[in-house]
mmCIF file of C-alpha atoms in Angstrom:
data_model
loop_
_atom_site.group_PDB
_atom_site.id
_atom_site.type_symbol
_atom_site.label_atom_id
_atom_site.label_comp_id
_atom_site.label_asym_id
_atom_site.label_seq_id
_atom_site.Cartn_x
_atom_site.Cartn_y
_atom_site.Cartn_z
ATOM 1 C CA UNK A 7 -179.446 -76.176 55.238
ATOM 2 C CA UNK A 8 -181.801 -76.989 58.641
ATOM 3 C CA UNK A 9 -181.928 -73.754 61.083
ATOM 4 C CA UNK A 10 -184.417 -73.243 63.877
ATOM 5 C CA UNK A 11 -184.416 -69.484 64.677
ATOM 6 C CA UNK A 12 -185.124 -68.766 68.457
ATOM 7 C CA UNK A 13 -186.546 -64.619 69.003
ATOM 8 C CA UNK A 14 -188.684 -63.596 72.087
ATOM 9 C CA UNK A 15 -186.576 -63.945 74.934
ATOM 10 C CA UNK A 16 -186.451 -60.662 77.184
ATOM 11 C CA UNK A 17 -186.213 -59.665 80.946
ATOM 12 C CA UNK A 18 -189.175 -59.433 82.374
ATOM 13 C CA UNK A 19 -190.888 -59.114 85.866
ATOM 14 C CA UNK A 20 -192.865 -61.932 87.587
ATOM 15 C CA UNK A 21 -196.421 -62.571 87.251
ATOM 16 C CA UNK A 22 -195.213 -61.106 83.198
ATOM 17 C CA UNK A 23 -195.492 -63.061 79.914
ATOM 18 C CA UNK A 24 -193.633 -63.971 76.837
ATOM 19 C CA UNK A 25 -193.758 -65.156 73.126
ATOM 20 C CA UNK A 26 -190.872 -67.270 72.437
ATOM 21 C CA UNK A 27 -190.913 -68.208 68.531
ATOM 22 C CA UNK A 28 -188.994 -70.831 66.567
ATOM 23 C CA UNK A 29 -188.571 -70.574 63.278
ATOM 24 C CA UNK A 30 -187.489 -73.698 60.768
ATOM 25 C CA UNK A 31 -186.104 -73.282 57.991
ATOM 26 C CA UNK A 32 -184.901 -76.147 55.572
ATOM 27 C CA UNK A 33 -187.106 -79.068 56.844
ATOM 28 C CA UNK A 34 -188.447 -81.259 54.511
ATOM 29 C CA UNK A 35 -192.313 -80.643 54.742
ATOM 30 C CA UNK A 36 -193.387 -83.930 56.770
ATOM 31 C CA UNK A 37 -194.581 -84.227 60.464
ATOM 32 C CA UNK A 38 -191.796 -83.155 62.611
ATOM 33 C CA UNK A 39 -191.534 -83.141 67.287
ATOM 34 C CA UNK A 40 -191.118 -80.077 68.291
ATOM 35 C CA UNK A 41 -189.544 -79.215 71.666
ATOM 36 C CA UNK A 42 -188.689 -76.133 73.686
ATOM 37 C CA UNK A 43 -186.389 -77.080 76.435
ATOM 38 C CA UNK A 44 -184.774 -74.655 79.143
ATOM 39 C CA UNK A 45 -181.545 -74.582 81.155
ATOM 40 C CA UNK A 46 -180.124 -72.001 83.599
ATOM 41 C CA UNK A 47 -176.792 -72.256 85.094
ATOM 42 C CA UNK A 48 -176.154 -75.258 87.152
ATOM 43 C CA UNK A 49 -179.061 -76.942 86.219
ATOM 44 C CA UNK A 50 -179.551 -79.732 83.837
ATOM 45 C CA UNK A 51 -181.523 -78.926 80.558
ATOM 46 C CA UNK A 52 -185.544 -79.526 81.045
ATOM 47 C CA UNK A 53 -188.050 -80.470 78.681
ATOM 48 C CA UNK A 54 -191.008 -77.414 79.030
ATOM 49 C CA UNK A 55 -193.340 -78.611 76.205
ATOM 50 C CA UNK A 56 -193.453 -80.029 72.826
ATOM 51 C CA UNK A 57 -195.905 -80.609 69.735
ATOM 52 C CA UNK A 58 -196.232 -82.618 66.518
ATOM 53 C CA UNK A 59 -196.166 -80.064 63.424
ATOM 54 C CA UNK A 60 -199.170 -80.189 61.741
ATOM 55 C CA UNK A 61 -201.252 -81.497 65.121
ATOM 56 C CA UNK A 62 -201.554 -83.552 67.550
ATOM 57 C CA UNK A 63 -201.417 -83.182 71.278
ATOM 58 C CA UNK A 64 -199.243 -81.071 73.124
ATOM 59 C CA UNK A 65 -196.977 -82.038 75.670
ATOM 60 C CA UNK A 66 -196.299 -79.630 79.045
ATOM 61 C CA UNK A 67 -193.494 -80.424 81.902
ATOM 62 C CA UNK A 68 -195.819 -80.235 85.241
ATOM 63 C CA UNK A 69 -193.107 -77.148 86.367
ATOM 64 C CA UNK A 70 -195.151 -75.084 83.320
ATOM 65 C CA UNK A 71 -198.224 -76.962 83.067
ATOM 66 C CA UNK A 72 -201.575 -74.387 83.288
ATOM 67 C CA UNK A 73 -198.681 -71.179 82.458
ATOM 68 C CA UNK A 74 -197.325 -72.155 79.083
ATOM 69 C CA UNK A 75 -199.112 -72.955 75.929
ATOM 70 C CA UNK A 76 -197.671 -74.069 72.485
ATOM 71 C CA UNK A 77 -198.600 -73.610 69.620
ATOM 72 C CA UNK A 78 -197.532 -73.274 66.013
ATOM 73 C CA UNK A 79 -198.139 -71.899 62.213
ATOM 74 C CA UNK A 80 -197.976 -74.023 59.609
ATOM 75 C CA UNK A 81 -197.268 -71.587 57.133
ATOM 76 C CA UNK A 82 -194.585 -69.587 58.768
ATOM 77 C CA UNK A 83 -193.041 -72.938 60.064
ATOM 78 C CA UNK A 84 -193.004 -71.297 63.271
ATOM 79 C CA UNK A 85 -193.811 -72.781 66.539
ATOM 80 C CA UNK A 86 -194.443 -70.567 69.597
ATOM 81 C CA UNK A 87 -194.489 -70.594 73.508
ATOM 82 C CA UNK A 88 -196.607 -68.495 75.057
ATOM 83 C CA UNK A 89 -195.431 -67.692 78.768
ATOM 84 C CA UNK A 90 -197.465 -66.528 81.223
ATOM 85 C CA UNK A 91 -197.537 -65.894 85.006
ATOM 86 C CA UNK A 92 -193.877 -66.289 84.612
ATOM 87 C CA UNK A 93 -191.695 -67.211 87.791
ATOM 88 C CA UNK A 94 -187.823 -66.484 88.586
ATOM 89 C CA UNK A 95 -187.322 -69.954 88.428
ATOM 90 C CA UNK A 96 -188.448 -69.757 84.688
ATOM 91 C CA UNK A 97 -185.694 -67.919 84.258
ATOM 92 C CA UNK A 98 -182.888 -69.555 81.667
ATOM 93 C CA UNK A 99 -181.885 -69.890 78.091
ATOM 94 C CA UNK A 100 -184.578 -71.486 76.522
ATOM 95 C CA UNK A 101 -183.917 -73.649 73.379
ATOM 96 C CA UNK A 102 -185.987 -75.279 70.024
ATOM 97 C CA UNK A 103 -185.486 -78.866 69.237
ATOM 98 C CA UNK A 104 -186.724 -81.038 66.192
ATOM 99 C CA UNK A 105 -186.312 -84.021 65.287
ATOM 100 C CA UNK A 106 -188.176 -86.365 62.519
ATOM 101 C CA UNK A 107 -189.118 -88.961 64.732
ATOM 102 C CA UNK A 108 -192.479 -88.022 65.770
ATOM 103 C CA UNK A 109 -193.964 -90.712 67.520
ATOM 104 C CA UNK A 110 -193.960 -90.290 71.243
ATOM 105 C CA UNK A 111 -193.552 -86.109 71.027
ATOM 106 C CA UNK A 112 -194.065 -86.123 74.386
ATOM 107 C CA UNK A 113 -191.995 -88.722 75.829
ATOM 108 C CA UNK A 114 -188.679 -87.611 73.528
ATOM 109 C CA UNK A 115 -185.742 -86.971 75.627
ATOM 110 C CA UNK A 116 -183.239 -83.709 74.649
ATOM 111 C CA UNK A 117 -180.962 -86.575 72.785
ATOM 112 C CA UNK A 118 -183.602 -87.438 70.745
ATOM 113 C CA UNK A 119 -183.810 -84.243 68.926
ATOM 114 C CA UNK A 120 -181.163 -84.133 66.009
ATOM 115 C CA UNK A 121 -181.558 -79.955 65.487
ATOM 116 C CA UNK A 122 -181.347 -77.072 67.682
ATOM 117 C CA UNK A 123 -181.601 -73.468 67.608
ATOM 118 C CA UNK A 124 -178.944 -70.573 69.389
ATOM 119 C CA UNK A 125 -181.343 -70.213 72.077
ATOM 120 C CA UNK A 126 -182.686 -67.283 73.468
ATOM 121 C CA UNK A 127 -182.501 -65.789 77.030
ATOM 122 C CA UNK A 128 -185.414 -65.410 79.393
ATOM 123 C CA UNK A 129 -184.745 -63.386 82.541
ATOM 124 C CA UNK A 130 -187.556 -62.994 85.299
ATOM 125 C CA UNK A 131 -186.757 -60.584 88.398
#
């Protein structure tokens, strides 16, 4: 059974950070893109940053670029966003995405990832 496990979201104030984690569970052990996407109310789901499991460059939407930072543990399974400097407009319900197909982490649009987590809420007042 696949599950990714969003935790970390909180309210915070601006110029604050947050861990957001995402934990698999179920994955065969190969190369997987990861994604952690965003979307507040009214607004179409965004892209924020991604990674291939195991290495490889990261990917960062130019809205987050120089504020977030991913990164990930192999042998939790976990991959984490670090937020920083964080912004109203950061806030939303921010979401994990996998998906086997690794090539071209970066460029891998939201229907490209087969598996999602709940999601977890990020406020910033």
């Amino acid at each position: 059974h696949v599950q990714l496990v969003e935790s970390g979201g909180a309210s915070v104030q601006a110029g604050g950070s947050l861990t957001l984690s995402c934990e698999a569970a179920g994955f065969v052990p190969t190369k997987r893109c990861v994604g952690w996407f965003r979307q507040a109310p009214g607004k179409e789901r965004e892209k924020v940053a991604a990674v291939v499991t195991g290495g490889g460059s990261a990917y960062y939407a130019d809205s987050v670029k120089g504020r977030f930072t991913i990164s990930q543990d192999a042998a939790k399974d976990t991959v984490y966003l670090q937020m920083d400097s964080l912004k109203p407009e950061d806030t939303a319900m921010y979401y994990c995405a996998a998906a086997y197909f690794y090539n071209l982490c970066g460029s891998l649009k939201a229907s490209g990832f087969r598996y999602w987590g709940q999601g977890t809420q990020v406020t910033v007042s």
